[in-house]
């Protein structure tokens, strides 16, 4: 058996030679002076030598320990050279499986609109990627995730942190399902993180509706912003559905707006009956924007739609942002239409809320169109009356 003194004092010779330890371990001394540990083994009746490391970087005790590990592999019929190559390939593959690469893959699998994907990617770039974007996913642990969420809660707010948490959970679920990690490191953390208390805006009263519509029409903003806001109220469509309306979707003769499936939240085409006021609005707008793809084109690039944030910015300027959001239009519409006695199924069909039964869903949309058309005309007439009533209110001194 060798001692450390034997290893340290071994001098290079004209030819390579080896000093024997035991259990197949040798110290190989090369003419260049390099001392390398070698394990001699026999597998499938064939003798081979396996490099373990160089002395003195790998001392005698470590060489013996490493030799024992490799000898166990050989006893199991595992070729250590092949095993090393496989392990190297595995490590290279894991290094390529960074969180950023996985996040890109996860986003590509989503059927979201491009703007939604871009918004989610922007959040990841701001909040998550700076910390773990380049890390292999197997190196990301729950404490690292928690630190990201705590920092985001403090710097970006609990809503952004909650979005980051949901997103990271989904990304790691993909990693679990494709056997790239053994467990999802994103926990529930019921106590460790600030609570995300979503505050849903209440439905506006009829008086508030009249005041809001009057304020918005007279706020001095761009006419397209005013028209998009009014179309959203006249049809109870989602804000992004209204601002990205396309002329090819609209038939002014029949008064129907067929929103394409890829633009809808439930990925189904939605037929919207247009009340007279909406048709008049679109007819007035067509000579101005009809030569572009979008009803409300972006002012800087006419081949792109107006930005979703345009309406929110106008509401903030008017002081309405704290008590009303564009999405609250649908809540208000649903509440008031129910109060007026319209059938719930008809209201739900107008709002494009998903009916789980496919046969019933098809029947509803086909059967309720006339009823929805009548309902939305009454709704539009009521909006006009509310605006006029607000105009007649005495002005406070």
Coordinates of C-alpha atoms in Angstrom, one line a residue:
X1 CA 0.0 0.0 0.0
X2 CA 1.1 3.5 -0.8
X3 CA 1.7 6.3 1.7
X4 CA 1.4 10.0 1.0
X5 CA 5.2 10.2 1.3
X6 CA 5.5 7.6 -1.6
X7 CA 3.2 9.7 -3.7
X8 CA 5.0 13.0 -2.9
X9 CA 8.5 11.6 -3.4
X10 CA 7.9 9.7 -6.7
X11 CA 10.1 11.3 -9.4
X12 CA 9.5 11.2 -13.2
X13 CA 11.6 8.8 -15.3
X14 CA 12.4 8.6 -18.9
X15 CA 9.4 6.3 -19.4
X16 CA 5.9 6.2 -17.7
X17 CA 5.7 4.0 -14.7
X18 CA 3.0 3.2 -12.0
X19 CA 3.1 2.7 -8.3
X20 CA 0.5 0.1 -7.0
X21 CA -1.7 0.8 -4.1
X22 CA -4.5 -1.9 -3.7
X23 CA -7.8 -3.0 -5.1
X24 CA -6.7 -1.9 -8.6
X25 CA -5.6 1.6 -7.7
X26 CA -2.4 2.9 -9.2
X27 CA -0.5 6.2 -9.2
X28 CA 0.9 6.8 -12.7
X29 CA 4.0 9.0 -13.0
X30 CA 4.5 10.5 -16.5
X31 CA 7.9 11.7 -17.9
X32 CA 6.4 15.2 -17.8
X33 CA 6.1 15.0 -14.1
X34 CA 2.3 14.7 -14.0
X35 CA 1.0 12.2 -11.4
X36 CA -2.4 10.7 -12.2
X37 CA -4.5 8.2 -10.4
X38 CA -5.7 5.2 -12.4
X39 CA -8.0 2.3 -11.6
X40 CA -7.4 -1.0 -13.4
X41 CA -10.5 -3.1 -13.8
X42 CA -11.8 -6.0 -15.8
X43 CA -15.3 -6.0 -17.3
X44 CA -16.6 -8.5 -19.8
X45 CA -13.2 -10.3 -19.8
X46 CA -11.5 -7.1 -21.0
X47 CA -9.0 -5.1 -18.9
X48 CA -9.2 -1.3 -18.9
X49 CA -7.8 1.7 -17.1
X50 CA -10.0 4.5 -15.8
X51 CA -8.7 8.0 -14.9
X52 CA -9.7 9.2 -11.4
X53 CA -7.8 12.5 -11.1
X54 CA -4.4 14.0 -10.6
X55 CA -2.1 14.1 -7.6
X56 CA -1.8 16.2 -5.4
X57 CA -5.2 17.8 -6.4
X58 CA -6.7 14.4 -5.4
X59 CA -4.9 13.1 -2.4
X60 CA -4.4 9.4 -1.5
X61 CA -7.5 9.1 0.7
X62 CA -9.7 10.7 -1.8
X63 CA -8.3 8.5 -4.6
X64 CA -9.1 5.4 -2.6
X65 CA -12.6 6.6 -1.9
X66 CA -13.2 7.4 -5.6
X67 CA -11.7 4.1 -6.6
X68 CA -14.2 2.3 -4.3
X69 CA -17.1 4.1 -5.9
X70 CA -16.0 3.1 -9.4
X71 CA -15.3 -0.5 -8.3
X72 CA -18.9 -0.7 -7.1
X73 CA -20.1 0.4 -10.6
X74 CA -18.0 -2.2 -12.2
X75 CA -19.5 -4.9 -9.9
X76 CA -22.9 -3.8 -11.2
X77 CA -21.8 -4.2 -14.8
X78 CA -21.5 -0.5 -15.4
X79 CA -18.7 0.7 -17.6
X80 CA -17.2 3.7 -15.8
X81 CA -16.1 5.4 -19.0
X82 CA -19.5 5.1 -20.5
X83 CA -21.1 6.2 -17.2
X84 CA -18.8 9.3 -17.1
X85 CA -19.9 10.3 -20.6
X86 CA -23.5 9.9 -19.8
X87 CA -23.2 11.9 -16.6
X88 CA -21.4 14.7 -18.5
X89 CA -24.2 14.7 -21.1
X90 CA -26.8 14.9 -18.3
X91 CA -25.1 17.8 -16.7
X92 CA -24.8 19.7 -20.0
X93 CA -28.5 19.0 -20.6
X94 CA -29.4 20.2 -17.1
X95 CA -27.3 23.4 -17.6
X96 CA -29.2 24.1 -20.8
X97 CA -32.6 23.6 -19.0
X98 CA -32.5 27.1 -17.4
X99 CA -35.5 28.7 -15.9
X100 CA -35.6 31.3 -18.7
X101 CA -35.6 28.5 -21.4
X102 CA -38.4 26.6 -19.6
X103 CA -40.4 29.8 -19.2
X104 CA -40.1 30.5 -22.9
X105 CA -41.3 27.0 -23.6
X106 CA -44.2 27.3 -21.2
X107 CA -45.4 30.6 -22.8
X108 CA -45.2 29.0 -26.2
X109 CA -47.7 26.4 -25.1
X110 CA -50.3 29.0 -24.0
X111 CA -53.1 29.8 -26.4
X112 CA -53.1 33.4 -25.1
X113 CA -53.1 36.5 -27.4
X114 CA -49.7 37.9 -28.2
X115 CA -50.2 40.9 -26.1
X116 CA -51.0 38.7 -23.0
X117 CA -47.9 36.7 -23.6
X118 CA -45.8 39.8 -23.9
X119 CA -47.2 41.2 -20.7
X120 CA -46.5 38.0 -18.8
X121 CA -42.9 37.9 -20.3
X122 CA -42.4 41.5 -19.3
X123 CA -43.3 40.6 -15.7
X124 CA -40.8 37.7 -15.7
X125 CA -38.1 39.9 -17.1
X126 CA -38.6 42.5 -14.4
X127 CA -39.3 40.3 -11.4
X128 CA -38.0 36.8 -11.8
X129 CA -35.3 36.4 -14.5
X130 CA -32.8 38.7 -12.8
X131 CA -32.5 36.2 -10.0
X132 CA -33.1 32.8 -11.5
X133 CA -33.4 33.2 -15.3
X134 CA -29.9 31.7 -16.1
X135 CA -30.0 29.1 -13.3
X136 CA -30.6 25.4 -14.2
X137 CA -34.1 24.5 -13.0
X138 CA -32.8 21.7 -10.7
X139 CA -30.8 24.3 -8.8
X140 CA -33.8 26.4 -7.9
X141 CA -35.0 25.7 -4.4
X142 CA -38.1 26.9 -2.4
X143 CA -36.0 29.4 -0.4
X144 CA -34.9 31.1 -3.6
X145 CA -38.5 31.3 -4.9
X146 CA -39.6 32.7 -1.5
X147 CA -36.9 35.4 -1.6
X148 CA -38.1 36.5 -5.1
X149 CA -41.7 36.7 -3.9
X150 CA -40.9 38.6 -0.8
X151 CA -38.8 41.1 -2.7
X152 CA -41.5 41.5 -5.3
X153 CA -44.2 42.1 -2.7
X154 CA -42.1 44.9 -1.3
X155 CA -40.9 46.5 -4.5
X156 CA -43.7 45.7 -7.0
X157 CA -46.7 45.1 -4.8
X158 CA -48.6 42.0 -3.7
X159 CA -50.6 41.7 -6.9
X160 CA -47.5 41.5 -9.0
X161 CA -46.0 39.0 -6.5
X162 CA -49.1 36.9 -6.7
X163 CA -48.9 36.9 -10.5
X164 CA -45.2 35.9 -10.3
X165 CA -46.1 33.1 -7.9
X166 CA -48.8 31.7 -10.2
X167 CA -46.5 32.0 -13.2
X168 CA -43.6 30.2 -11.6
X169 CA -45.9 27.5 -10.3
X170 CA -47.2 26.8 -13.8
X171 CA -43.7 26.8 -15.3
X172 CA -42.5 24.3 -12.7
X173 CA -45.6 22.2 -13.2
X174 CA -44.4 21.8 -16.8
X175 CA -41.0 20.8 -15.6
X176 CA -42.6 18.2 -13.3
X177 CA -44.8 16.8 -16.0
X178 CA -41.9 16.4 -18.4
X179 CA -39.7 14.8 -15.7
X180 CA -37.1 17.6 -15.6
X181 CA -37.6 18.2 -11.8
X182 CA -38.8 15.8 -9.1
X183 CA -41.0 18.4 -7.3
X184 CA -42.5 21.8 -7.7
X185 CA -40.5 24.3 -5.5
X186 CA -43.3 26.9 -5.5
X187 CA -45.2 26.3 -2.3
X188 CA -48.5 27.8 -1.1
X189 CA -46.8 29.9 1.7
X190 CA -50.0 30.7 3.5
X191 CA -48.2 32.7 6.3
X192 CA -44.8 33.7 4.9
X193 CA -46.1 36.0 2.2
X194 CA -48.4 39.1 2.4
X195 CA -51.9 38.3 1.4
X196 CA -53.2 39.4 -2.0
X197 CA -56.6 40.8 -1.2
X198 CA -58.2 41.5 -4.6
X199 CA -60.7 44.3 -4.3
X200 CA -63.4 43.9 -7.0
X201 CA -65.0 47.2 -8.0
X202 CA -68.7 47.3 -7.1
X203 CA -71.4 47.9 -9.8
X204 CA -72.0 51.5 -10.5
X205 CA -75.4 53.0 -9.6
X206 CA -77.5 54.4 -12.5
X207 CA -76.6 58.0 -11.4
X208 CA -72.9 57.1 -11.4
X209 CA -73.2 55.6 -14.9
X210 CA -74.7 58.8 -16.3
X211 CA -72.0 60.9 -14.6
X212 CA -69.2 58.6 -15.8
X213 CA -70.4 58.6 -19.4
X214 CA -70.9 62.4 -19.4
X215 CA -67.5 63.0 -17.8
X216 CA -65.7 60.7 -20.3
X217 CA -67.4 62.2 -23.4
X218 CA -66.4 65.7 -22.2
X219 CA -62.9 65.0 -20.9
X220 CA -61.2 66.4 -24.0
X221 CA -59.3 63.3 -24.9
X222 CA -58.8 61.8 -28.4
X223 CA -62.1 61.0 -30.1
X224 CA -61.1 57.4 -30.7
X225 CA -60.7 56.9 -26.9
X226 CA -64.1 58.3 -26.3
X227 CA -65.7 56.2 -29.1
X228 CA -64.0 53.0 -27.9
X229 CA -65.2 53.6 -24.3
X230 CA -68.7 54.2 -25.5
X231 CA -68.7 51.1 -27.7
X232 CA -67.6 49.0 -24.7
X233 CA -70.6 50.3 -22.7
X234 CA -73.1 49.9 -25.6
X235 CA -72.1 46.3 -26.1
X236 CA -70.7 45.2 -22.7
X237 CA -67.7 43.7 -24.3
X238 CA -64.4 43.3 -22.5
X239 CA -62.1 46.4 -22.8
X240 CA -59.5 44.6 -25.0
X241 CA -62.3 43.2 -27.3
X242 CA -63.6 46.8 -27.8
X243 CA -60.3 48.6 -28.4
X244 CA -59.0 45.9 -30.8
X245 CA -62.2 45.7 -32.8
X246 CA -61.6 45.0 -36.5
X247 CA -63.7 46.3 -39.4
X248 CA -63.9 42.8 -41.0
X249 CA -65.7 41.6 -37.9
X250 CA -68.5 44.2 -38.2
X251 CA -71.6 44.2 -40.4
X252 CA -73.2 47.6 -40.2
X253 CA -76.1 46.5 -42.4
X254 CA -77.3 43.7 -40.1
X255 CA -76.0 45.4 -37.0
X256 CA -73.9 42.4 -35.9
X257 CA -70.3 42.3 -34.6
X258 CA -68.7 38.8 -34.9
X259 CA -65.6 38.8 -32.6
X260 CA -63.1 36.3 -33.8
X261 CA -62.5 33.2 -31.6
X262 CA -58.8 33.9 -31.1
X263 CA -59.7 37.3 -29.5
X264 CA -62.2 35.9 -27.1
X265 CA -61.3 34.7 -23.6
X266 CA -63.1 31.4 -24.1
X267 CA -61.6 31.0 -27.7
X268 CA -65.1 30.9 -29.3
X269 CA -66.5 33.3 -31.8
X270 CA -68.9 35.7 -30.1
X271 CA -71.8 37.4 -32.0
X272 CA -72.6 40.8 -30.5
X273 CA -75.9 42.6 -31.5
X274 CA -75.2 46.3 -32.1
X275 CA -77.8 48.7 -30.8
X276 CA -78.7 51.7 -33.0
X277 CA -76.4 54.0 -31.1
X278 CA -73.4 51.6 -31.7
X279 CA -74.2 51.4 -35.4
X280 CA -74.4 55.2 -35.7
X281 CA -71.1 55.5 -33.8
X282 CA -69.3 53.1 -36.2
X283 CA -70.8 54.7 -39.3
X284 CA -69.5 58.0 -38.2
X285 CA -66.1 56.5 -37.5
X286 CA -65.8 54.5 -40.7
X287 CA -64.8 57.4 -43.1
X288 CA -62.0 58.2 -40.7
X289 CA -60.5 54.7 -39.8
X290 CA -62.2 52.5 -42.3
X291 CA -59.1 52.3 -44.5
X292 CA -57.2 50.6 -41.6
X293 CA -57.6 47.1 -40.3
X294 CA -58.7 48.3 -36.9
X295 CA -61.7 50.4 -35.8
X296 CA -59.5 52.1 -33.3
X297 CA -56.0 52.2 -34.7
X298 CA -53.0 53.2 -32.8
X299 CA -52.1 56.8 -33.6
X300 CA -48.4 56.0 -34.0
X301 CA -48.9 52.9 -36.2
X302 CA -52.2 52.6 -38.0
X303 CA -51.7 48.9 -38.6
X304 CA -51.9 48.2 -34.9
X305 CA -54.8 48.6 -32.5
X306 CA -55.2 51.2 -29.8
X307 CA -53.4 50.3 -26.5
X308 CA -55.5 48.7 -23.8
X309 CA -54.1 51.2 -21.3
X310 CA -55.5 54.2 -23.1
X311 CA -58.9 54.0 -21.5
X312 CA -57.4 53.4 -18.0
X313 CA -55.2 56.5 -18.4
X314 CA -58.2 58.6 -19.3
X315 CA -60.1 57.3 -16.2
X316 CA -57.1 58.2 -14.0
X317 CA -57.0 61.7 -15.4
X318 CA -60.7 62.1 -14.7
X319 CA -60.4 60.8 -11.1
X320 CA -62.5 57.7 -11.7
X321 CA -59.7 55.1 -11.4
X322 CA -60.2 54.5 -7.7
X323 CA -63.9 53.6 -7.9
X324 CA -64.3 52.1 -11.4
X325 CA -62.2 50.0 -13.8
X326 CA -63.0 49.2 -17.5
X327 CA -63.7 45.6 -16.6
X328 CA -66.3 46.8 -14.1
X329 CA -68.5 47.8 -17.0
X330 CA -69.6 44.2 -17.4
X331 CA -70.3 43.8 -13.7
X332 CA -72.4 47.0 -13.8
X333 CA -74.2 45.9 -16.9
X334 CA -75.0 42.4 -15.5
X335 CA -76.3 43.9 -12.3
X336 CA -78.5 46.6 -13.9
X337 CA -79.9 44.2 -16.6
X338 CA -80.9 41.7 -14.0
X339 CA -82.6 44.5 -12.1
X340 CA -84.5 45.4 -15.2
X341 CA -85.9 41.9 -15.3
X342 CA -84.0 40.4 -18.3
X343 CA -83.4 36.7 -18.2
X344 CA -80.1 35.5 -16.7
X345 CA -79.3 33.1 -19.5
X346 CA -79.7 36.0 -22.0
X347 CA -77.4 38.3 -20.0
X348 CA -74.8 35.5 -19.7
X349 CA -74.9 34.9 -23.4
X350 CA -74.4 38.6 -24.1
X351 CA -71.4 38.6 -21.8
X352 CA -70.0 35.5 -23.5
X353 CA -69.8 33.6 -20.2
X354 CA -69.0 30.0 -21.0
X355 CA -71.9 27.6 -20.8
X356 CA -70.4 24.1 -19.8
X357 CA -73.0 22.2 -21.8
X358 CA -72.0 22.4 -25.5
X359 CA -75.4 21.6 -26.9
X360 CA -77.1 24.1 -24.6
X361 CA -74.4 26.7 -25.4
X362 CA -75.1 26.4 -29.2
X363 CA -78.8 26.6 -28.6
X364 CA -78.5 29.6 -26.3
X365 CA -76.5 31.6 -28.8
X366 CA -78.8 30.7 -31.7
X367 CA -82.0 31.2 -29.8
X368 CA -81.2 34.3 -27.7
X369 CA -79.9 36.5 -30.5
X370 CA -83.2 38.3 -31.1
X371 CA -83.8 38.6 -27.4
X372 CA -80.3 39.9 -26.8
X373 CA -80.7 42.5 -29.6
X374 CA -83.9 43.8 -27.9
X375 CA -82.2 43.8 -24.5
X376 CA -79.1 45.7 -25.7
X377 CA -81.3 48.3 -27.5
X378 CA -83.1 49.0 -24.2
X379 CA -79.7 49.1 -22.5
X380 CA -78.4 51.7 -25.0
X381 CA -81.5 53.8 -24.7
X382 CA -81.2 53.7 -20.9
X383 CA -77.5 54.9 -21.2
X384 CA -78.7 57.9 -23.3
X385 CA -81.4 58.7 -20.7
X386 CA -78.9 58.5 -17.8
X387 CA -76.5 60.9 -19.6
X388 CA -79.3 63.4 -20.3
X389 CA -80.5 63.1 -16.7
X390 CA -77.0 63.9 -15.4
X391 CA -76.7 66.9 -17.7
X392 CA -80.0 68.3 -16.2
X393 CA -78.6 68.0 -12.6
X394 CA -78.1 71.4 -11.0
X395 CA -74.5 72.5 -10.8
X396 CA -73.3 72.9 -7.2
X397 CA -72.2 76.5 -6.4

